[in-house]
mmCIF file with all atom_site columns, C-alpha atoms in Angstrom:
data_model
loop_
_atom_site.group_PDB
_atom_site.id
_atom_site.type_symbol
_atom_site.label_atom_id
_atom_site.label_alt_id
_atom_site.label_comp_id
_atom_site.label_asym_id
_atom_site.label_entity_id
_atom_site.label_seq_id
_atom_site.pdbx_PDB_ins_code
_atom_site.Cartn_x
_atom_site.Cartn_y
_atom_site.Cartn_z
_atom_site.occupancy
_atom_site.B_iso_or_equiv
_atom_site.pdbx_formal_charge
_atom_site.auth_seq_id
_atom_site.auth_comp_id
_atom_site.auth_asym_id
_atom_site.auth_atom_id
_atom_site.pdbx_PDB_model_num
ATOM 1   C CA . ARG D 1 1   ? -18.292 -23.750 -31.593 1.00 56.00 ? 1   ARG D CA 1
ATOM 2   C CA . LEU D 1 2   ? -18.706 -21.997 -28.482 1.00 60.00 ? 2   LEU D CA 1
ATOM 3   C CA . ALA D 1 3   ? -15.703 -21.034 -26.719 1.00 63.00 ? 3   ALA D CA 1
ATOM 4   C CA . SER D 1 4   ? -16.606 -22.225 -22.953 1.00 61.00 ? 4   SER D CA 1
ATOM 5   C CA . PRO D 1 5   ? -17.471 -19.259 -20.759 1.00 74.00 ? 5   PRO D CA 1
ATOM 6   C CA . ARG D 1 6   ? -14.581 -19.216 -18.284 1.00 80.00 ? 6   ARG D CA 1
ATOM 7   C CA . ARG D 1 7   ? -14.830 -17.776 -14.835 1.00 77.00 ? 7   ARG D CA 1
ATOM 8   C CA . PRO D 1 8   ? -13.199 -14.433 -14.562 1.00 85.00 ? 8   PRO D CA 1
ATOM 9   C CA . LYS D 1 9   ? -10.007 -14.781 -12.109 1.00 91.00 ? 9   LYS D CA 1
ATOM 10  C CA . VAL D 1 10  ? -11.212 -13.064 -8.516  1.00 92.00 ? 10  VAL D CA 1
ATOM 11  C CA . VAL D 1 11  ? -8.394  -11.186 -6.255  1.00 93.00 ? 11  VAL D CA 1
ATOM 12  C CA . PHE D 1 12  ? -8.509  -10.174 -2.781  1.00 93.00 ? 12  PHE D CA 1
ATOM 13  C CA . VAL D 1 13  ? -7.603  -6.575  -2.590  1.00 91.00 ? 13  VAL D CA 1
ATOM 14  C CA . PHE D 1 14  ? -6.346  -5.251  1.140   1.00 91.00 ? 14  PHE D CA 1
ATOM 15  C CA . SER D 1 15  ? -5.494  -1.847  1.054   1.00 83.00 ? 15  SER D CA 1
ATOM 16  C CA . GLY D 1 16  ? -3.306  -0.056  3.912   1.00 75.00 ? 16  GLY D CA 1
ATOM 17  C CA . GLN D 1 17  ? -5.322  2.596   6.764   1.00 70.00 ? 17  GLN D CA 1
ATOM 18  C CA . GLY D 1 18  ? -6.979  5.241   5.106   1.00 64.00 ? 18  GLY D CA 1
ATOM 19  C CA . SER D 1 19  ? -10.053 2.816   4.426   1.00 61.00 ? 19  SER D CA 1
ATOM 20  C CA . GLN D 1 20  ? -12.198 2.790   7.295   1.00 64.00 ? 20  GLN D CA 1
ATOM 21  C CA . TRP D 1 21  ? -15.495 1.603   7.193   1.00 66.00 ? 21  TRP D CA 1
ATOM 22  C CA . PRO D 1 22  ? -17.186 1.305   10.326  1.00 66.00 ? 22  PRO D CA 1
ATOM 23  C CA . THR D 1 23  ? -20.869 2.173   8.934   1.00 74.00 ? 23  THR D CA 1
ATOM 24  C CA . MET D 1 24  ? -20.994 -1.244  6.435   1.00 81.00 ? 24  MET D CA 1
ATOM 25  C CA . ALA D 1 25  ? -18.712 -2.954  9.806   1.00 82.00 ? 25  ALA D CA 1
ATOM 26  C CA . ARG D 1 26  ? -21.878 -2.629  11.989  1.00 84.00 ? 26  ARG D CA 1
ATOM 27  C CA . GLU D 1 27  ? -23.966 -3.498  9.456   1.00 87.00 ? 27  GLU D CA 1
ATOM 28  C CA . LEU D 1 28  ? -22.188 -6.589  8.529   1.00 90.00 ? 28  LEU D CA 1
ATOM 29  C CA . LEU D 1 29  ? -22.222 -7.193  12.460  1.00 88.00 ? 29  LEU D CA 1
ATOM 30  C CA . GLN D 1 30  ? -25.878 -6.709  11.812  1.00 89.00 ? 30  GLN D CA 1
ATOM 31  C CA . VAL D 1 31  ? -26.708 -9.693  9.552   1.00 93.00 ? 31  VAL D CA 1
ATOM 32  C CA . SER D 1 32  ? -24.190 -11.488 8.710   1.00 94.00 ? 32  SER D CA 1
ATOM 33  C CA . PRO D 1 33  ? -23.002 -14.540 11.370  1.00 96.00 ? 33  PRO D CA 1
ATOM 34  C CA . VAL D 1 34  ? -19.891 -15.303 9.737   1.00 97.00 ? 34  VAL D CA 1
ATOM 35  C CA . PHE D 1 35  ? -19.217 -11.846 9.547   1.00 95.00 ? 35  PHE D CA 1
ATOM 36  C CA . ARG D 1 36  ? -19.666 -11.720 13.313  1.00 95.00 ? 36  ARG D CA 1
ATOM 37  C CA . ALA D 1 37  ? -17.881 -14.291 14.155  1.00 97.00 ? 37  ALA D CA 1
ATOM 38  C CA . THR D 1 38  ? -14.818 -13.791 12.749  1.00 97.00 ? 38  THR D CA 1
ATOM 39  C CA . LEU D 1 39  ? -14.721 -10.648 14.384  1.00 94.00 ? 39  LEU D CA 1
ATOM 40  C CA . GLU D 1 40  ? -14.838 -12.103 17.524  1.00 95.00 ? 40  GLU D CA 1
ATOM 41  C CA . ASP D 1 41  ? -12.333 -14.680 15.549  1.00 96.00 ? 41  ASP D CA 1
ATOM 42  C CA . CYS D 1 42  ? -9.915  -11.858 16.123  1.00 96.00 ? 42  CYS D CA 1
ATOM 43  C CA . GLU D 1 43  ? -10.900 -10.344 18.914  1.00 93.00 ? 43  GLU D CA 1
ATOM 44  C CA . ARG D 1 44  ? -10.189 -13.167 21.114  1.00 95.00 ? 44  ARG D CA 1
ATOM 45  C CA . ALA D 1 45  ? -6.437  -13.664 18.743  1.00 95.00 ? 45  ALA D CA 1
ATOM 46  C CA . MET D 1 46  ? -5.787  -9.055  19.793  1.00 92.00 ? 46  MET D CA 1
ATOM 47  C CA . ARG D 1 47  ? -6.617  -9.778  23.837  1.00 90.00 ? 47  ARG D CA 1
ATOM 48  C CA . ALA D 1 48  ? -3.235  -11.406 24.171  1.00 87.00 ? 48  ALA D CA 1
ATOM 49  C CA . HIS D 1 49  ? -2.188  -8.308  22.709  1.00 87.00 ? 49  HIS D CA 1
ATOM 50  C CA . GLY D 1 50  ? -3.500  -5.670  24.651  1.00 80.00 ? 50  GLY D CA 1
ATOM 51  C CA . ASP D 1 51  ? -7.538  -5.191  25.283  1.00 78.00 ? 51  ASP D CA 1
ATOM 52  C CA . LEU D 1 52  ? -8.581  -4.703  21.809  1.00 81.00 ? 52  LEU D CA 1
ATOM 53  C CA . ALA D 1 53  ? -12.710 -4.708  22.580  1.00 83.00 ? 53  ALA D CA 1
ATOM 54  C CA . LEU D 1 54  ? -13.062 -4.620  18.496  1.00 84.00 ? 54  LEU D CA 1
ATOM 55  C CA . LEU D 1 55  ? -17.249 -5.021  18.617  1.00 82.00 ? 55  LEU D CA 1
ATOM 56  C CA . GLY D 1 56  ? -17.889 -2.874  21.282  1.00 84.00 ? 56  GLY D CA 1
ATOM 57  C CA . LEU D 1 57  ? -16.284 0.428   20.025  1.00 83.00 ? 57  LEU D CA 1
ATOM 58  C CA . LEU D 1 58  ? -17.744 -0.468  16.337  1.00 82.00 ? 58  LEU D CA 1
ATOM 59  C CA . GLU D 1 59  ? -21.170 -0.799  17.610  1.00 81.00 ? 59  GLU D CA 1
ATOM 60  C CA . LYS D 1 60  ? -20.648 2.524   19.397  1.00 76.00 ? 60  LYS D CA 1
ATOM 61  C CA . THR D 1 61  ? -22.726 4.525   16.770  1.00 67.00 ? 61  THR D CA 1
ATOM 62  C CA . ASP D 1 62  ? -22.192 7.886   18.865  1.00 69.00 ? 62  ASP D CA 1
ATOM 63  C CA . ASP D 1 63  ? -18.888 7.451   18.727  1.00 69.00 ? 63  ASP D CA 1
ATOM 64  C CA . THR D 1 64  ? -15.607 7.007   16.724  1.00 69.00 ? 64  THR D CA 1
ATOM 65  C CA . SER D 1 65  ? -12.847 8.925   18.046  1.00 70.00 ? 65  SER D CA 1
ATOM 66  C CA . TRP D 1 66  ? -11.081 5.409   18.189  1.00 69.00 ? 66  TRP D CA 1
ATOM 67  C CA . MET D 1 67  ? -10.528 6.137   14.342  1.00 73.00 ? 67  MET D CA 1
ATOM 68  C CA . GLU D 1 68  ? -7.782  8.462   14.972  1.00 71.00 ? 68  GLU D CA 1
ATOM 69  C CA . ASP D 1 69  ? -5.890  5.791   17.499  1.00 72.00 ? 69  ASP D CA 1
ATOM 70  C CA . ILE D 1 70  ? -3.254  3.973   15.104  1.00 74.00 ? 70  ILE D CA 1
ATOM 71  C CA . GLY D 1 71  ? -3.009  1.221   18.027  1.00 76.00 ? 71  GLY D CA 1
ATOM 72  C CA . VAL D 1 72  ? -6.685  0.396   16.850  1.00 79.00 ? 72  VAL D CA 1
ATOM 73  C CA . ILE D 1 73  ? -7.739  1.879   13.680  1.00 80.00 ? 73  ILE D CA 1
ATOM 74  C CA . GLN D 1 74  ? -4.969  -0.653  12.651  1.00 86.00 ? 74  GLN D CA 1
ATOM 75  C CA . PRO D 1 75  ? -5.847  -3.959  14.231  1.00 90.00 ? 75  PRO D CA 1
ATOM 76  C CA . MET D 1 76  ? -9.806  -2.971  13.190  1.00 89.00 ? 76  MET D CA 1
ATOM 77  C CA . LEU D 1 77  ? -8.563  -2.742  10.333  1.00 90.00 ? 77  LEU D CA 1
ATOM 78  C CA . PHE D 1 78  ? -7.333  -5.661  9.561   1.00 93.00 ? 78  PHE D CA 1
ATOM 79  C CA . ALA D 1 79  ? -9.955  -7.627  11.303  1.00 93.00 ? 79  ALA D CA 1
ATOM 80  C CA . ILE D 1 80  ? -12.616 -6.098  9.241   1.00 92.00 ? 80  ILE D CA 1
ATOM 81  C CA . ALA D 1 81  ? -10.196 -7.494  5.632   1.00 93.00 ? 81  ALA D CA 1
ATOM 82  C CA . VAL D 1 82  ? -10.250 -10.804 7.617   1.00 96.00 ? 82  VAL D CA 1
ATOM 83  C CA . ALA D 1 83  ? -14.004 -10.586 8.281   1.00 96.00 ? 83  ALA D CA 1
ATOM 84  C CA . LEU D 1 84  ? -14.806 -9.178  5.017   1.00 94.00 ? 84  LEU D CA 1
ATOM 85  C CA . ALA D 1 85  ? -12.514 -12.375 2.908   1.00 96.00 ? 85  ALA D CA 1
ATOM 86  C CA . ALA D 1 86  ? -14.380 -14.893 5.478   1.00 97.00 ? 86  ALA D CA 1
ATOM 87  C CA . GLN D 1 87  ? -17.651 -13.640 4.573   1.00 96.00 ? 87  GLN D CA 1
ATOM 88  C CA . TRP D 1 88  ? -16.560 -13.445 0.383   1.00 95.00 ? 88  TRP D CA 1
ATOM 89  C CA . ARG D 1 89  ? -16.217 -16.857 0.778   1.00 96.00 ? 89  ARG D CA 1
ATOM 90  C CA . ALA D 1 90  ? -19.035 -18.332 2.535   1.00 96.00 ? 90  ALA D CA 1
ATOM 91  C CA . TRP D 1 91  ? -20.994 -16.620 -0.321  1.00 95.00 ? 91  TRP D CA 1
ATOM 92  C CA . GLY D 1 92  ? -18.659 -18.746 -2.729  1.00 94.00 ? 92  GLY D CA 1
ATOM 93  C CA . ILE D 1 93  ? -15.741 -16.286 -3.405  1.00 94.00 ? 93  ILE D CA 1
ATOM 94  C CA . HIS D 1 94  ? -12.739 -17.565 -3.500  1.00 94.00 ? 94  HIS D CA 1
ATOM 95  C CA . PRO D 1 95  ? -9.531  -15.871 -4.516  1.00 94.00 ? 95  PRO D CA 1
ATOM 96  C CA . ASP D 1 96  ? -7.074  -16.710 -7.502  1.00 94.00 ? 96  ASP D CA 1
ATOM 97  C CA . ALA D 1 97  ? -4.675  -14.565 -5.542  1.00 95.00 ? 97  ALA D CA 1
ATOM 98  C CA . VAL D 1 98  ? -4.690  -12.006 -2.813  1.00 94.00 ? 98  VAL D CA 1
ATOM 99  C CA . VAL D 1 99  ? -2.647  -8.961  -2.592  1.00 92.00 ? 99  VAL D CA 1
ATOM 100 C CA . GLY D 1 100 ? -2.223  -5.950  0.317   1.00 91.00 ? 100 GLY D CA 1
ATOM 101 C CA . HIS D 1 101 ? -0.221  -2.845  0.292   1.00 83.00 ? 101 HIS D CA 1
ATOM 102 C CA . SER D 1 102 ? 1.021   -1.696  3.561   1.00 81.00 ? 102 SER D CA 1
ATOM 103 C CA . MET D 1 103 ? -0.710  -2.995  7.195   1.00 82.00 ? 103 MET D CA 1
ATOM 104 C CA . GLY D 1 104 ? -3.095  -4.127  3.915   1.00 89.00 ? 104 GLY D CA 1
ATOM 105 C CA . GLU D 1 105 ? 0.256   -7.048  3.878   1.00 93.00 ? 105 GLU D CA 1
ATOM 106 C CA . VAL D 1 106 ? -0.653  -8.610  6.930   1.00 95.00 ? 106 VAL D CA 1
ATOM 107 C CA . ALA D 1 107 ? -4.390  -9.408  6.175   1.00 95.00 ? 107 ALA D CA 1
ATOM 108 C CA . ALA D 1 108 ? -3.848  -10.626 3.107   1.00 96.00 ? 108 ALA D CA 1
ATOM 109 C CA . ALA D 1 109 ? -0.493  -13.464 4.772   1.00 96.00 ? 109 ALA D CA 1
ATOM 110 C CA . HIS D 1 110 ? -3.679  -14.406 6.861   1.00 97.00 ? 110 HIS D CA 1
ATOM 111 C CA . VAL D 1 111 ? -6.302  -14.792 4.447   1.00 97.00 ? 111 VAL D CA 1
ATOM 112 C CA . ALA D 1 112 ? -3.765  -16.911 1.978   1.00 96.00 ? 112 ALA D CA 1
ATOM 113 C CA . GLY D 1 113 ? -2.530  -18.989 4.931   1.00 95.00 ? 113 GLY D CA 1
ATOM 114 C CA . VAL D 1 114 ? 1.075   -17.955 5.190   1.00 96.00 ? 114 VAL D CA 1
ATOM 115 C CA . LEU D 1 115 ? 0.101   -16.547 8.837   1.00 96.00 ? 115 LEU D CA 1
ATOM 116 C CA . SER D 1 116 ? -1.908  -17.527 11.038  1.00 97.00 ? 116 SER D CA 1
ATOM 117 C CA . LEU D 1 117 ? -4.939  -16.056 12.877  1.00 97.00 ? 117 LEU D CA 1
ATOM 118 C CA . GLU D 1 118 ? -2.335  -15.878 16.299  1.00 96.00 ? 118 GLU D CA 1
ATOM 119 C CA . ASP D 1 119 ? 0.717   -15.085 14.104  1.00 96.00 ? 119 ASP D CA 1
ATOM 120 C CA . ALA D 1 120 ? -1.415  -12.021 11.790  1.00 96.00 ? 120 ALA D CA 1
ATOM 121 C CA . THR D 1 121 ? -2.864  -10.480 15.441  1.00 94.00 ? 121 THR D CA 1
ATOM 122 C CA . ARG D 1 122 ? 0.979   -10.392 16.637  1.00 95.00 ? 122 ARG D CA 1
ATOM 123 C CA . VAL D 1 123 ? 2.102   -8.846  13.404  1.00 94.00 ? 123 VAL D CA 1
ATOM 124 C CA . ILE D 1 124 ? -0.429  -5.861  13.495  1.00 93.00 ? 124 ILE D CA 1
ATOM 125 C CA . CYS D 1 125 ? -0.411  -5.592  17.106  1.00 91.00 ? 125 CYS D CA 1
ATOM 126 C CA . ARG D 1 126 ? 2.889   -4.750  17.481  1.00 90.00 ? 126 ARG D CA 1
ATOM 127 C CA . ARG D 1 127 ? 2.898   -2.621  13.717  1.00 88.00 ? 127 ARG D CA 1
ATOM 128 C CA . SER D 1 128 ? 0.046   -0.042  15.131  1.00 85.00 ? 128 SER D CA 1
ATOM 129 C CA . ALA D 1 129 ? 2.176   -0.102  18.499  1.00 82.00 ? 129 ALA D CA 1
ATOM 130 C CA . LEU D 1 130 ? 5.148   0.746   17.093  1.00 83.00 ? 130 LEU D CA 1
ATOM 131 C CA . LEU D 1 131 ? 3.901   3.304   15.082  1.00 79.00 ? 131 LEU D CA 1
ATOM 132 C CA . ARG D 1 132 ? 2.099   4.486   17.981  1.00 76.00 ? 132 ARG D CA 1
ATOM 133 C CA . ARG D 1 133 ? 5.236   5.105   19.609  1.00 78.00 ? 133 ARG D CA 1
ATOM 134 C CA . VAL D 1 134 ? 6.547   7.599   16.269  1.00 71.00 ? 134 VAL D CA 1
ATOM 135 C CA . ARG D 1 135 ? 3.274   9.128   15.803  1.00 72.00 ? 135 ARG D CA 1
ATOM 136 C CA . GLY D 1 136 ? 3.807   12.882  14.839  1.00 70.00 ? 136 GLY D CA 1
ATOM 137 C CA . GLN D 1 137 ? 7.162   12.453  13.734  1.00 73.00 ? 137 GLN D CA 1
ATOM 138 C CA . GLY D 1 138 ? 6.943   12.914  10.787  1.00 75.00 ? 138 GLY D CA 1
ATOM 139 C CA . GLY D 1 139 ? 4.711   13.342  7.690   1.00 76.00 ? 139 GLY D CA 1
ATOM 140 C CA . MET D 1 140 ? 3.802   11.726  4.401   1.00 78.00 ? 140 MET D CA 1
ATOM 141 C CA . ALA D 1 141 ? 3.265   12.983  1.087   1.00 81.00 ? 141 ALA D CA 1
ATOM 142 C CA . LEU D 1 142 ? 1.897   11.324  -2.264  1.00 83.00 ? 142 LEU D CA 1
ATOM 143 C CA . VAL D 1 143 ? 2.565   14.388  -4.864  1.00 89.00 ? 143 VAL D CA 1
ATOM 144 C CA . GLY D 1 144 ? 1.571   13.462  -8.082  1.00 91.00 ? 144 GLY D CA 1
ATOM 145 C CA . LEU D 1 145 ? 5.142   13.671  -9.551  1.00 92.00 ? 145 LEU D CA 1
ATOM 146 C CA . SER D 1 146 ? 6.728   9.863   -11.598 1.00 93.00 ? 146 SER D CA 1
ATOM 147 C CA . LEU D 1 147 ? 9.947   8.303   -9.395  1.00 93.00 ? 147 LEU D CA 1
ATOM 148 C CA . GLU D 1 148 ? 12.389  10.219  -11.511 1.00 93.00 ? 148 GLU D CA 1
ATOM 149 C CA . GLN D 1 149 ? 10.678  13.542  -11.497 1.00 93.00 ? 149 GLN D CA 1
ATOM 150 C CA . ALA D 1 150 ? 10.487  12.898  -7.125  1.00 92.00 ? 150 ALA D CA 1
ATOM 151 C CA . ARG D 1 151 ? 13.984  12.002  -7.238  1.00 91.00 ? 151 ARG D CA 1
ATOM 152 C CA . ALA D 1 152 ? 14.633  15.396  -9.355  1.00 92.00 ? 152 ALA D CA 1
ATOM 153 C CA . VAL D 1 153 ? 12.738  17.693  -7.451  1.00 88.00 ? 153 VAL D CA 1
ATOM 154 C CA . LEU D 1 154 ? 13.946  16.055  -4.018  1.00 87.00 ? 154 LEU D CA 1
ATOM 155 C CA . ALA D 1 155 ? 17.783  17.016  -5.220  1.00 87.00 ? 155 ALA D CA 1
ATOM 156 C CA . GLY D 1 156 ? 19.850  18.587  -2.317  1.00 84.00 ? 156 GLY D CA 1
ATOM 157 C CA . LEU D 1 157 ? 16.603  18.164  0.312   1.00 79.00 ? 157 LEU D CA 1
ATOM 158 C CA . GLU D 1 158 ? 17.611  14.097  0.866   1.00 75.00 ? 158 GLU D CA 1
ATOM 159 C CA . ASP D 1 159 ? 18.306  14.878  4.485   1.00 75.00 ? 159 ASP D CA 1
ATOM 160 C CA . PRO D 1 160 ? 14.846  15.762  5.655   1.00 78.00 ? 160 PRO D CA 1
ATOM 161 C CA . LEU D 1 161 ? 12.930  14.496  2.891   1.00 83.00 ? 161 LEU D CA 1
ATOM 162 C CA . SER D 1 162 ? 13.103  10.749  0.874   1.00 86.00 ? 162 SER D CA 1
ATOM 163 C CA . ILE D 1 163 ? 11.430  8.602   -1.060  1.00 89.00 ? 163 ILE D CA 1
ATOM 164 C CA . ALA D 1 164 ? 9.110   6.183   0.678   1.00 87.00 ? 164 ALA D CA 1
ATOM 165 C CA . ALA D 1 165 ? 7.862   4.635   -1.632  1.00 85.00 ? 165 ALA D CA 1
ATOM 166 C CA . SER D 1 166 ? 6.170   4.840   -6.024  1.00 87.00 ? 166 SER D CA 1
ATOM 167 C CA . THR D 1 167 ? 2.965   3.813   -5.976  1.00 84.00 ? 167 THR D CA 1
ATOM 168 C CA . GLY D 1 168 ? 2.457   4.210   -9.235  1.00 87.00 ? 168 GLY D CA 1
ATOM 169 C CA . PRO D 1 169 ? 4.091   6.027   -13.230 1.00 92.00 ? 169 PRO D CA 1
ATOM 170 C CA . THR D 1 170 ? 2.991   9.539   -11.649 1.00 92.00 ? 170 THR D CA 1
ATOM 171 C CA . THR D 1 171 ? 2.233   9.244   -7.981  1.00 90.00 ? 171 THR D CA 1
ATOM 172 C CA . THR D 1 172 ? 5.152   8.344   -5.125  1.00 89.00 ? 172 THR D CA 1
ATOM 173 C CA . VAL D 1 173 ? 5.414   9.388   -2.048  1.00 88.00 ? 173 VAL D CA 1
ATOM 174 C CA . LEU D 1 174 ? 7.836   11.550  0.356   1.00 87.00 ? 174 LEU D CA 1
ATOM 175 C CA . ALA D 1 175 ? 8.432   11.082  3.414   1.00 87.00 ? 175 ALA D CA 1
ATOM 176 C CA . GLY D 1 176 ? 10.417  13.364  5.914   1.00 85.00 ? 176 GLY D CA 1
ATOM 177 C CA . ALA D 1 177 ? 10.857  14.434  9.984   1.00 77.00 ? 177 ALA D CA 1
ATOM 178 C CA . ALA D 1 178 ? 8.566   17.696  11.057  1.00 65.00 ? 178 ALA D CA 1
ATOM 179 C CA . VAL D 1 179 ? 9.483   20.394  11.505  1.00 57.00 ? 179 VAL D CA 1
ATOM 180 C CA . GLY D 1 180 ? 8.002   22.526  14.087  1.00 50.00 ? 180 GLY D CA 1
ATOM 181 C CA . THR D 1 181 ? 4.588   22.520  14.691  1.00 46.00 ? 181 THR D CA 1
ATOM 182 C CA . GLY D 1 182 ? 0.944   22.790  14.124  1.00 46.00 ? 182 GLY D CA 1
ATOM 183 C CA . PRO D 1 183 ? -0.390  22.489  10.815  1.00 47.00 ? 183 PRO D CA 1
ATOM 184 C CA . ASP D 1 184 ? 2.598   24.549  9.003   1.00 46.00 ? 184 ASP D CA 1
ATOM 185 C CA . ARG D 1 185 ? 4.944   21.726  10.363  1.00 42.00 ? 185 ARG D CA 1
ATOM 186 C CA . PHE D 1 186 ? 5.720   20.231  7.598   1.00 42.00 ? 186 PHE D CA 1
ATOM 187 C CA . SER D 1 187 ? 5.661   24.475  5.168   1.00 43.00 ? 187 SER D CA 1
ATOM 188 C CA . SER D 1 188 ? 9.244   24.239  5.646   1.00 41.00 ? 188 SER D CA 1
ATOM 189 C CA . TRP D 1 189 ? 9.529   20.912  2.573   1.00 40.00 ? 189 TRP D CA 1
#
């Protein structure tokens, strides 16, 4: 007797900043009513926290300068993630679990039903506004070191630098204050 086939487990993974997909989002706006409606819902919910014209920005194919503004890109990425999850569900793909990293945690919490859309947009808009205020005052670097190796390398440098996250067996994120100005402002690290 053959074992009955089981549906594989599905996990929706929501990444942090750095996963910009404007072309994909533009195309989905054109062909997916579910994706468009969800982005419109996100945009409406975000109006309580500022005037973010998400659809207008996405539909401007010649200008992507908004992707450099942390006060815009994080709410945009949140909305795209939520709209993608709605589209996947519309296609019959439902998660057994959701997980998020950094700002993706907010999208994961909303998709999991932990945060309402209004609460999730409040969190992501507030988060991005706070980050906008401190942007440029420090830096982060992903290094190919284990947590233990990073600790050894940073020994004695803990005042200007710190370990921000251990992201894998051989990857660690370091963070610290900017020193100087210009492209070499972190060179004293």
